[in-house]
């Protein structure tokens, strides 16, 4: 079986080309499996690596680099010590390989492992290819009740689930989700499943707000203008909730004005969970947050979320397939990225399939 992947390079060129492993005869470590990747979602970080060659100062493309970290796959071969998987199993790939020996790993916070090898984050090659070797413990078995497409979406679901857990969202909490991109809509779907009421979502793009309205029952939308004053945006959020201040803000944009607006919208002792990635340094309404005892938390990926996310899908407690607006084969990877990076395409989530299997 020939193996191809979707690459970028330091010149910020994007192309489809050959990569390793080349066939199913690859030698495995006892704890590894060989996977045939079936579906992979394009994440905003993938687009950043292509367009800008970096995400921040530490994650920099310095060589030929395969993108992608949101994938589902079939098991083609198992290592001699693998007991939890067999050839033919369908899996969702958790893309970060941790050391399992540092303090963070031993305390269960393995997303904080400083030795993590995260697929698609340079220098670790990503999943946008036909074949890949991965630790069996990070391949989560999925039943045929979950499609390959849904299996690929388990990664962004895990991000949203981690954010909701950390924000300690409870039944009946008033919630605003800032940003109606893929992660924002996933967060809104999860917040609705968790019993958020009322639930509000904001964005500068009316099409995305309309998408959120279709996918999330009874969600209330707020259209934000790019230069709106954050306090004005906060008033719009509270008005959309019929005068109720927010208990939890799930901030999925990373933009300074949006973060400030989310803080202003919160009630006393509210929680601002910052999920979106923004600039290294931003200005925040510190005094307002301080006198209102608002908790501001950051989020880095996820830990121990995949089994829960799989149960949510298998038991049909959430429906996320409507997120996918475009589907293309691996051979059209460049076209898929052009769609995902073009605001005029009105894409939410673009999925790249191997052999058009969904």
mmCIF file of C-alpha atoms in Angstrom:
data_model
loop_
_atom_site.group_PDB
_atom_site.id
_atom_site.type_symbol
_atom_site.label_atom_id
_atom_site.label_comp_id
_atom_site.label_asym_id
_atom_site.label_seq_id
_atom_site.Cartn_x
_atom_site.Cartn_y
_atom_site.Cartn_z
ATOM 1 C CA UNK A 1 0.000 0.000 0.000
ATOM 2 C CA UNK A 2 1.532 3.315 -1.032
ATOM 3 C CA UNK A 3 1.664 5.950 1.675
ATOM 4 C CA UNK A 4 1.129 9.630 0.955
ATOM 5 C CA UNK A 5 0.757 12.583 3.273
ATOM 6 C CA UNK A 6 -0.157 16.258 3.336
ATOM 7 C CA UNK A 7 2.998 18.309 3.967
ATOM 8 C CA UNK A 8 4.047 21.852 4.637
ATOM 9 C CA UNK A 9 7.620 23.179 4.836
ATOM 10 C CA UNK A 10 9.563 26.218 6.104
ATOM 11 C CA UNK A 11 8.769 28.048 2.864
ATOM 12 C CA UNK A 12 5.075 27.725 3.795
ATOM 13 C CA UNK A 13 4.386 25.543 0.784
ATOM 14 C CA UNK A 14 1.617 22.937 0.994
ATOM 15 C CA UNK A 15 1.654 19.750 -1.047
ATOM 16 C CA UNK A 16 0.702 16.069 -1.154
ATOM 17 C CA UNK A 17 3.664 13.682 -1.379
ATOM 18 C CA UNK A 18 5.092 10.272 -0.419
ATOM 19 C CA UNK A 19 5.994 9.468 3.191
ATOM 20 C CA UNK A 20 6.961 6.599 5.509
ATOM 21 C CA UNK A 21 6.056 3.941 6.534
ATOM 22 C CA UNK A 22 5.706 2.712 2.967
ATOM 23 C CA UNK A 23 3.875 -0.568 3.605
ATOM 24 C CA UNK A 24 2.338 -2.878 6.172
ATOM 25 C CA UNK A 25 5.649 -4.734 6.670
ATOM 26 C CA UNK A 26 6.955 -2.036 9.016
ATOM 27 C CA UNK A 27 8.455 -3.390 12.239
ATOM 28 C CA UNK A 28 6.560 -2.490 15.387
ATOM 29 C CA UNK A 29 7.641 -2.120 18.984
ATOM 30 C CA UNK A 30 5.737 -4.539 21.259
ATOM 31 C CA UNK A 31 3.345 -1.797 22.438
ATOM 32 C CA UNK A 32 2.639 -0.254 19.016
ATOM 33 C CA UNK A 33 0.091 -0.734 16.258
ATOM 34 C CA UNK A 34 0.137 0.048 12.558
ATOM 35 C CA UNK A 35 -2.907 2.051 11.510
ATOM 36 C CA UNK A 36 -4.595 2.841 8.243
ATOM 37 C CA UNK A 37 -5.902 6.371 8.721
ATOM 38 C CA UNK A 38 -9.484 6.754 7.513
ATOM 39 C CA UNK A 39 -10.526 10.339 8.281
ATOM 40 C CA UNK A 40 -8.724 13.453 9.508
ATOM 41 C CA UNK A 41 -10.070 16.883 10.384
ATOM 42 C CA UNK A 42 -8.221 20.099 9.605
ATOM 43 C CA UNK A 43 -7.554 22.122 12.763
ATOM 44 C CA UNK A 44 -6.812 25.822 12.952
ATOM 45 C CA UNK A 45 -3.309 25.007 14.189
ATOM 46 C CA UNK A 46 -2.685 23.031 10.977
ATOM 47 C CA UNK A 47 -3.588 26.127 8.967
ATOM 48 C CA UNK A 48 -1.268 28.246 11.159
ATOM 49 C CA UNK A 49 1.642 25.863 10.535
ATOM 50 C CA UNK A 50 1.011 26.138 6.794
ATOM 51 C CA UNK A 51 0.337 29.869 6.553
ATOM 52 C CA UNK A 52 2.762 31.148 9.189
ATOM 53 C CA UNK A 53 5.202 28.294 9.704
ATOM 54 C CA UNK A 54 4.643 28.358 13.456
ATOM 55 C CA UNK A 55 2.253 28.508 16.384
ATOM 56 C CA UNK A 56 3.973 30.692 18.980
ATOM 57 C CA UNK A 57 7.730 30.753 19.477
ATOM 58 C CA UNK A 58 8.344 27.085 20.306
ATOM 59 C CA UNK A 59 6.260 25.238 17.703
ATOM 60 C CA UNK A 60 8.071 26.097 14.479
ATOM 61 C CA UNK A 61 8.183 24.248 11.135
ATOM 62 C CA UNK A 62 11.882 23.745 10.359
ATOM 63 C CA UNK A 63 11.723 20.865 7.869
ATOM 64 C CA UNK A 64 9.271 18.939 5.684
ATOM 65 C CA UNK A 65 6.317 18.439 7.994
ATOM 66 C CA UNK A 66 3.156 16.311 7.865
ATOM 67 C CA UNK A 67 0.053 18.026 9.246
ATOM 68 C CA UNK A 68 -3.046 16.675 11.018
ATOM 69 C CA UNK A 69 -3.943 15.406 14.507
ATOM 70 C CA UNK A 70 -7.698 14.717 14.402
ATOM 71 C CA UNK A 71 -8.024 11.181 13.038
ATOM 72 C CA UNK A 72 -9.779 7.834 13.066
ATOM 73 C CA UNK A 73 -8.267 4.650 11.663
ATOM 74 C CA UNK A 74 -8.330 0.871 11.221
ATOM 75 C CA UNK A 75 -5.793 -1.399 12.905
ATOM 76 C CA UNK A 76 -3.631 -3.201 10.316
ATOM 77 C CA UNK A 77 -1.042 -4.824 12.578
ATOM 78 C CA UNK A 78 -0.407 -5.122 16.332
ATOM 79 C CA UNK A 79 2.774 -5.387 18.375
ATOM 80 C CA UNK A 80 3.521 -8.522 20.373
ATOM 81 C CA UNK A 81 2.463 -7.007 23.727
ATOM 82 C CA UNK A 82 -0.789 -5.409 22.547
ATOM 83 C CA UNK A 83 -3.828 -6.960 24.234
ATOM 84 C CA UNK A 84 -6.512 -4.282 23.918
ATOM 85 C CA UNK A 85 -6.659 -4.171 20.104
ATOM 86 C CA UNK A 86 -6.820 -6.612 17.205
ATOM 87 C CA UNK A 87 -6.397 -6.363 13.458
ATOM 88 C CA UNK A 88 -9.548 -4.866 11.957
ATOM 89 C CA UNK A 89 -10.555 -2.808 14.994
ATOM 90 C CA UNK A 90 -11.775 0.730 14.364
ATOM 91 C CA UNK A 91 -10.086 3.362 16.536
ATOM 92 C CA UNK A 92 -9.896 7.052 17.282
ATOM 93 C CA UNK A 93 -6.321 8.293 17.646
ATOM 94 C CA UNK A 94 -5.332 10.322 20.690
ATOM 95 C CA UNK A 95 -2.421 12.236 19.123
ATOM 96 C CA UNK A 96 -0.152 12.978 22.099
ATOM 97 C CA UNK A 97 2.411 10.443 23.327
ATOM 98 C CA UNK A 98 3.446 11.233 26.900
ATOM 99 C CA UNK A 99 6.468 10.102 28.947
ATOM 100 C CA UNK A 100 4.300 8.628 31.780
ATOM 101 C CA UNK A 101 7.112 9.191 34.302
ATOM 102 C CA UNK A 102 7.073 12.942 35.087
ATOM 103 C CA UNK A 103 5.088 14.483 37.955
ATOM 104 C CA UNK A 104 2.348 15.758 35.640
ATOM 105 C CA UNK A 105 1.852 12.358 34.037
ATOM 106 C CA UNK A 106 1.896 10.553 37.382
ATOM 107 C CA UNK A 107 -0.743 12.928 38.750
ATOM 108 C CA UNK A 108 -3.005 12.348 35.748
ATOM 109 C CA UNK A 109 -2.363 15.752 34.153
ATOM 110 C CA UNK A 110 -0.529 14.269 31.191
ATOM 111 C CA UNK A 111 -1.443 17.184 28.949
ATOM 112 C CA UNK A 112 1.214 19.060 30.934
ATOM 113 C CA UNK A 113 3.945 16.532 30.119
ATOM 114 C CA UNK A 114 7.001 18.465 28.931
ATOM 115 C CA UNK A 115 8.220 15.457 26.950
ATOM 116 C CA UNK A 116 4.979 14.942 25.011
ATOM 117 C CA UNK A 117 5.282 13.988 21.348
ATOM 118 C CA UNK A 118 2.148 15.475 19.825
ATOM 119 C CA UNK A 119 1.298 14.516 16.264
ATOM 120 C CA UNK A 120 1.489 17.477 13.816
ATOM 121 C CA UNK A 121 3.341 19.704 16.301
ATOM 122 C CA UNK A 122 6.896 20.133 14.954
ATOM 123 C CA UNK A 123 9.096 18.132 14.942
ATOM 124 C CA UNK A 124 6.556 15.297 15.340
ATOM 125 C CA UNK A 125 4.921 14.277 12.074
ATOM 126 C CA UNK A 126 1.137 14.414 11.849
ATOM 127 C CA UNK A 127 -1.667 12.057 10.848
ATOM 128 C CA UNK A 128 -2.625 13.332 7.394
ATOM 129 C CA UNK A 129 -1.299 10.229 5.643
ATOM 130 C CA UNK A 130 -2.457 6.733 4.791
ATOM 131 C CA UNK A 131 -0.376 4.735 7.303
ATOM 132 C CA UNK A 132 0.965 5.596 10.730
ATOM 133 C CA UNK A 133 2.511 3.782 13.715
ATOM 134 C CA UNK A 134 1.156 4.773 17.152
ATOM 135 C CA UNK A 135 1.111 3.441 20.743
ATOM 136 C CA UNK A 136 -1.792 1.042 21.239
ATOM 137 C CA UNK A 137 -2.767 2.706 24.530
ATOM 138 C CA UNK A 138 -3.521 5.910 22.615
ATOM 139 C CA UNK A 139 -5.795 4.192 20.103
ATOM 140 C CA UNK A 140 -9.318 4.209 21.508
ATOM 141 C CA UNK A 141 -11.591 1.508 20.129
ATOM 142 C CA UNK A 142 -14.858 2.727 18.604
ATOM 143 C CA UNK A 143 -17.875 0.680 17.578
ATOM 144 C CA UNK A 144 -19.712 0.852 14.277
ATOM 145 C CA UNK A 145 -22.165 3.198 15.996
ATOM 146 C CA UNK A 146 -19.505 5.863 15.448
ATOM 147 C CA UNK A 147 -18.541 6.744 11.882
ATOM 148 C CA UNK A 148 -14.955 7.395 10.842
ATOM 149 C CA UNK A 149 -15.942 11.033 10.485
ATOM 150 C CA UNK A 150 -17.240 11.172 14.047
ATOM 151 C CA UNK A 151 -14.115 9.324 15.186
ATOM 152 C CA UNK A 152 -11.989 12.125 13.758
ATOM 153 C CA UNK A 153 -14.140 14.677 15.581
ATOM 154 C CA UNK A 154 -13.414 13.050 18.941
ATOM 155 C CA UNK A 155 -10.271 15.196 19.190
ATOM 156 C CA UNK A 156 -12.088 18.572 19.118
ATOM 157 C CA UNK A 157 -14.798 17.042 21.322
ATOM 158 C CA UNK A 158 -12.051 16.245 23.833
ATOM 159 C CA UNK A 159 -10.925 19.880 23.793
ATOM 160 C CA UNK A 160 -14.452 21.072 24.533
ATOM 161 C CA UNK A 161 -15.003 18.414 27.175
ATOM 162 C CA UNK A 162 -11.762 19.373 28.942
ATOM 163 C CA UNK A 163 -12.851 23.019 28.980
ATOM 164 C CA UNK A 164 -16.293 22.252 30.391
ATOM 165 C CA UNK A 165 -14.837 19.997 33.076
ATOM 166 C CA UNK A 166 -12.287 22.603 34.131
ATOM 167 C CA UNK A 167 -14.946 25.329 34.232
ATOM 168 C CA UNK A 168 -16.960 23.049 36.561
ATOM 169 C CA UNK A 169 -20.133 23.708 34.583
ATOM 170 C CA UNK A 170 -23.234 22.515 36.438
ATOM 171 C CA UNK A 171 -26.837 21.819 35.448
ATOM 172 C CA UNK A 172 -28.708 25.093 34.978
ATOM 173 C CA UNK A 173 -25.623 27.325 34.794
ATOM 174 C CA UNK A 174 -25.868 30.328 32.486
ATOM 175 C CA UNK A 175 -23.175 29.992 29.823
ATOM 176 C CA UNK A 176 -21.769 32.097 27.012
ATOM 177 C CA UNK A 177 -19.588 30.570 24.319
ATOM 178 C CA UNK A 178 -17.453 33.200 22.601
ATOM 179 C CA UNK A 179 -16.715 32.194 19.024
ATOM 180 C CA UNK A 180 -18.809 29.976 16.746
ATOM 181 C CA UNK A 181 -15.958 28.188 15.016
ATOM 182 C CA UNK A 182 -15.552 24.396 15.253
ATOM 183 C CA UNK A 183 -14.395 24.374 18.884
ATOM 184 C CA UNK A 184 -16.962 26.985 19.883
ATOM 185 C CA UNK A 185 -19.862 25.043 18.390
ATOM 186 C CA UNK A 186 -18.549 21.809 19.935
ATOM 187 C CA UNK A 187 -18.424 23.585 23.306
ATOM 188 C CA UNK A 188 -21.980 24.808 22.823
ATOM 189 C CA UNK A 189 -23.192 21.293 21.942
ATOM 190 C CA UNK A 190 -21.495 19.911 25.061
ATOM 191 C CA UNK A 191 -22.743 22.749 27.266
ATOM 192 C CA UNK A 192 -26.290 22.069 26.091
ATOM 193 C CA UNK A 193 -25.851 18.361 26.866
ATOM 194 C CA UNK A 194 -24.540 19.342 30.323
ATOM 195 C CA UNK A 195 -27.694 21.373 31.011
ATOM 196 C CA UNK A 196 -26.532 24.952 30.465
ATOM 197 C CA UNK A 197 -29.427 27.420 30.681
ATOM 198 C CA UNK A 198 -29.572 29.970 29.246
ATOM 199 C CA UNK A 199 -26.926 29.321 26.601
ATOM 200 C CA UNK A 200 -25.555 32.145 24.418
ATOM 201 C CA UNK A 201 -22.990 32.124 21.602
ATOM 202 C CA UNK A 202 -21.211 35.082 19.989
ATOM 203 C CA UNK A 203 -19.375 35.599 16.716
ATOM 204 C CA UNK A 204 -18.587 38.256 14.126
ATOM 205 C CA UNK A 205 -19.775 35.923 11.343
ATOM 206 C CA UNK A 206 -23.531 35.615 10.842
ATOM 207 C CA UNK A 207 -23.223 32.369 8.892
ATOM 208 C CA UNK A 208 -21.478 30.687 11.811
ATOM 209 C CA UNK A 209 -24.135 31.919 14.216
ATOM 210 C CA UNK A 210 -26.799 30.448 11.961
ATOM 211 C CA UNK A 211 -24.904 27.152 11.928
ATOM 212 C CA UNK A 212 -24.811 27.180 15.728
ATOM 213 C CA UNK A 213 -28.555 27.816 15.828
ATOM 214 C CA UNK A 214 -29.164 24.773 13.635
ATOM 215 C CA UNK A 215 -26.906 22.466 15.634
ATOM 216 C CA UNK A 216 -27.631 23.557 19.208
ATOM 217 C CA UNK A 217 -31.266 23.567 20.389
ATOM 218 C CA UNK A 218 -32.507 26.841 21.923
ATOM 219 C CA UNK A 219 -29.160 28.591 21.772
ATOM 220 C CA UNK A 220 -29.247 32.386 21.681
ATOM 221 C CA UNK A 221 -26.938 34.211 19.307
ATOM 222 C CA UNK A 222 -25.159 37.568 19.535
ATOM 223 C CA UNK A 223 -23.619 39.163 16.467
ATOM 224 C CA UNK A 224 -20.474 41.083 17.395
ATOM 225 C CA UNK A 225 -18.856 43.791 15.323
ATOM 226 C CA UNK A 226 -15.024 43.703 15.171
ATOM 227 C CA UNK A 227 -14.627 47.096 16.843
ATOM 228 C CA UNK A 228 -17.400 46.770 19.446
ATOM 229 C CA UNK A 229 -16.539 47.895 22.944
ATOM 230 C CA UNK A 230 -16.222 44.790 25.186
ATOM 231 C CA UNK A 231 -18.633 46.216 27.752
ATOM 232 C CA UNK A 232 -21.208 46.783 24.997
ATOM 233 C CA UNK A 233 -20.767 43.193 23.831
ATOM 234 C CA UNK A 234 -21.228 42.018 27.433
ATOM 235 C CA UNK A 235 -24.510 43.947 27.633
ATOM 236 C CA UNK A 236 -25.663 42.241 24.419
ATOM 237 C CA UNK A 237 -24.822 38.845 25.889
ATOM 238 C CA UNK A 238 -26.753 39.549 29.087
ATOM 239 C CA UNK A 239 -29.692 40.945 27.118
ATOM 240 C CA UNK A 240 -29.798 37.809 24.966
ATOM 241 C CA UNK A 241 -30.084 35.819 28.211
ATOM 242 C CA UNK A 242 -33.047 37.971 29.316
ATOM 243 C CA UNK A 243 -30.981 39.900 31.827
ATOM 244 C CA UNK A 244 -29.187 36.932 33.354
ATOM 245 C CA UNK A 245 -25.451 37.380 33.890
ATOM 246 C CA UNK A 246 -23.270 34.457 32.915
ATOM 247 C CA UNK A 247 -21.933 31.904 35.388
ATOM 248 C CA UNK A 248 -19.470 30.428 32.878
ATOM 249 C CA UNK A 249 -17.786 31.871 29.800
ATOM 250 C CA UNK A 250 -16.156 29.419 27.383
ATOM 251 C CA UNK A 251 -13.860 31.726 25.415
ATOM 252 C CA UNK A 252 -12.933 30.060 22.131
ATOM 253 C CA UNK A 253 -11.506 32.939 20.083
ATOM 254 C CA UNK A 254 -8.351 33.992 21.950
ATOM 255 C CA UNK A 255 -8.967 37.606 20.920
ATOM 256 C CA UNK A 256 -8.410 40.314 23.520
ATOM 257 C CA UNK A 257 -11.735 42.092 22.976
ATOM 258 C CA UNK A 258 -13.688 38.854 23.138
ATOM 259 C CA UNK A 259 -11.954 37.725 26.332
ATOM 260 C CA UNK A 260 -12.674 41.107 27.919
ATOM 261 C CA UNK A 261 -16.322 40.940 26.858
ATOM 262 C CA UNK A 262 -16.674 37.463 28.335
ATOM 263 C CA UNK A 263 -15.266 38.699 31.669
ATOM 264 C CA UNK A 264 -17.635 41.677 31.744
ATOM 265 C CA UNK A 265 -20.595 39.363 31.069
ATOM 266 C CA UNK A 266 -19.937 37.201 34.143
ATOM 267 C CA UNK A 267 -21.703 37.315 37.480
ATOM 268 C CA UNK A 268 -19.909 37.535 40.817
ATOM 269 C CA UNK A 269 -17.624 34.483 41.198
ATOM 270 C CA UNK A 270 -18.102 33.564 37.540
ATOM 271 C CA UNK A 271 -15.582 31.523 35.566
ATOM 272 C CA UNK A 272 -13.854 32.533 32.335
ATOM 273 C CA UNK A 273 -12.408 29.424 30.707
ATOM 274 C CA UNK A 274 -10.016 30.497 27.936
ATOM 275 C CA UNK A 275 -9.912 27.748 25.323
ATOM 276 C CA UNK A 276 -8.916 29.760 22.266
ATOM 277 C CA UNK A 277 -5.285 30.508 21.427
ATOM 278 C CA UNK A 278 -4.315 34.159 21.144
ATOM 279 C CA UNK A 279 -1.343 36.494 21.375
ATOM 280 C CA UNK A 280 1.451 36.050 23.900
ATOM 281 C CA UNK A 281 0.402 39.202 25.771
ATOM 282 C CA UNK A 282 -3.028 40.845 26.013
ATOM 283 C CA UNK A 283 -4.790 43.460 28.180
ATOM 284 C CA UNK A 284 -7.570 42.260 30.482
ATOM 285 C CA UNK A 285 -10.080 44.111 32.713
ATOM 286 C CA UNK A 286 -8.153 43.130 35.817
ATOM 287 C CA UNK A 287 -9.909 45.328 38.374
ATOM 288 C CA UNK A 288 -13.368 44.225 37.216
ATOM 289 C CA UNK A 289 -12.299 40.583 37.459
ATOM 290 C CA UNK A 290 -10.719 41.148 40.863
ATOM 291 C CA UNK A 291 -13.596 42.902 42.611
ATOM 292 C CA UNK A 292 -16.055 40.368 41.175
ATOM 293 C CA UNK A 293 -13.878 37.404 42.235
ATOM 294 C CA UNK A 294 -13.895 36.057 38.687
ATOM 295 C CA UNK A 295 -11.776 32.998 38.038
ATOM 296 C CA UNK A 296 -9.764 33.090 34.786
ATOM 297 C CA UNK A 297 -8.421 29.730 33.636
ATOM 298 C CA UNK A 298 -6.422 28.630 30.643
ATOM 299 C CA UNK A 299 -6.695 25.291 28.890
ATOM 300 C CA UNK A 300 -4.028 23.194 27.178
ATOM 301 C CA UNK A 301 -5.396 20.310 25.122
ATOM 302 C CA UNK A 302 -6.994 17.580 27.289
ATOM 303 C CA UNK A 303 -6.379 14.612 29.560
ATOM 304 C CA UNK A 304 -8.518 11.555 30.298
ATOM 305 C CA UNK A 305 -11.356 12.744 28.049
ATOM 306 C CA UNK A 306 -11.472 10.208 25.228
ATOM 307 C CA UNK A 307 -13.477 7.412 26.923
ATOM 308 C CA UNK A 308 -16.128 9.926 28.012
ATOM 309 C CA UNK A 309 -16.268 11.533 24.568
ATOM 310 C CA UNK A 310 -16.715 8.109 22.961
ATOM 311 C CA UNK A 311 -19.577 7.251 25.347
ATOM 312 C CA UNK A 312 -21.311 10.524 24.499
ATOM 313 C CA UNK A 313 -21.234 9.650 20.797
ATOM 314 C CA UNK A 314 -22.043 5.950 21.135
ATOM 315 C CA UNK A 315 -25.077 6.704 23.297
ATOM 316 C CA UNK A 316 -26.203 9.520 20.962
ATOM 317 C CA UNK A 317 -26.096 12.111 23.738
ATOM 318 C CA UNK A 318 -24.503 14.593 21.349
ATOM 319 C CA UNK A 319 -24.725 15.032 17.575
ATOM 320 C CA UNK A 320 -21.743 16.682 15.936
ATOM 321 C CA UNK A 321 -21.883 15.498 12.321
ATOM 322 C CA UNK A 322 -23.514 18.748 11.252
ATOM 323 C CA UNK A 323 -20.179 20.459 11.957
ATOM 324 C CA UNK A 324 -18.680 18.979 8.798
ATOM 325 C CA UNK A 325 -19.235 21.270 5.839
ATOM 326 C CA UNK A 326 -16.662 19.885 3.375
ATOM 327 C CA UNK A 327 -15.318 16.401 2.644
ATOM 328 C CA UNK A 328 -12.387 15.699 0.314
ATOM 329 C CA UNK A 329 -10.069 12.754 -0.435
ATOM 330 C CA UNK A 330 -6.458 12.730 0.724
ATOM 331 C CA UNK A 331 -5.233 13.351 -2.824
ATOM 332 C CA UNK A 332 -7.034 16.728 -2.707
ATOM 333 C CA UNK A 333 -5.410 17.755 0.570
ATOM 334 C CA UNK A 334 -4.205 21.094 -0.785
ATOM 335 C CA UNK A 335 -7.720 21.992 -1.932
ATOM 336 C CA UNK A 336 -9.075 20.975 1.482
ATOM 337 C CA UNK A 337 -6.662 23.368 3.231
ATOM 338 C CA UNK A 338 -7.512 26.171 0.833
ATOM 339 C CA UNK A 339 -11.181 25.742 1.744
ATOM 340 C CA UNK A 340 -10.470 25.535 5.480
ATOM 341 C CA UNK A 341 -8.366 28.713 5.424
ATOM 342 C CA UNK A 342 -10.716 30.801 3.265
ATOM 343 C CA UNK A 343 -13.423 32.669 5.237
ATOM 344 C CA UNK A 344 -15.537 33.066 2.102
ATOM 345 C CA UNK A 345 -15.920 29.268 1.859
ATOM 346 C CA UNK A 346 -18.164 29.330 4.956
ATOM 347 C CA UNK A 347 -16.483 26.140 6.132
ATOM 348 C CA UNK A 348 -16.760 25.001 9.726
ATOM 349 C CA UNK A 349 -14.971 21.651 9.728
ATOM 350 C CA UNK A 350 -13.208 20.158 6.711
ATOM 351 C CA UNK A 351 -12.580 16.402 6.759
ATOM 352 C CA UNK A 352 -10.012 14.623 4.578
ATOM 353 C CA UNK A 353 -10.820 10.968 3.858
ATOM 354 C CA UNK A 354 -8.650 8.061 2.823
ATOM 355 C CA UNK A 355 -10.371 6.284 -0.097
ATOM 356 C CA UNK A 356 -13.552 8.304 0.434
ATOM 357 C CA UNK A 357 -14.665 6.108 3.334
ATOM 358 C CA UNK A 358 -16.943 7.955 5.774
#
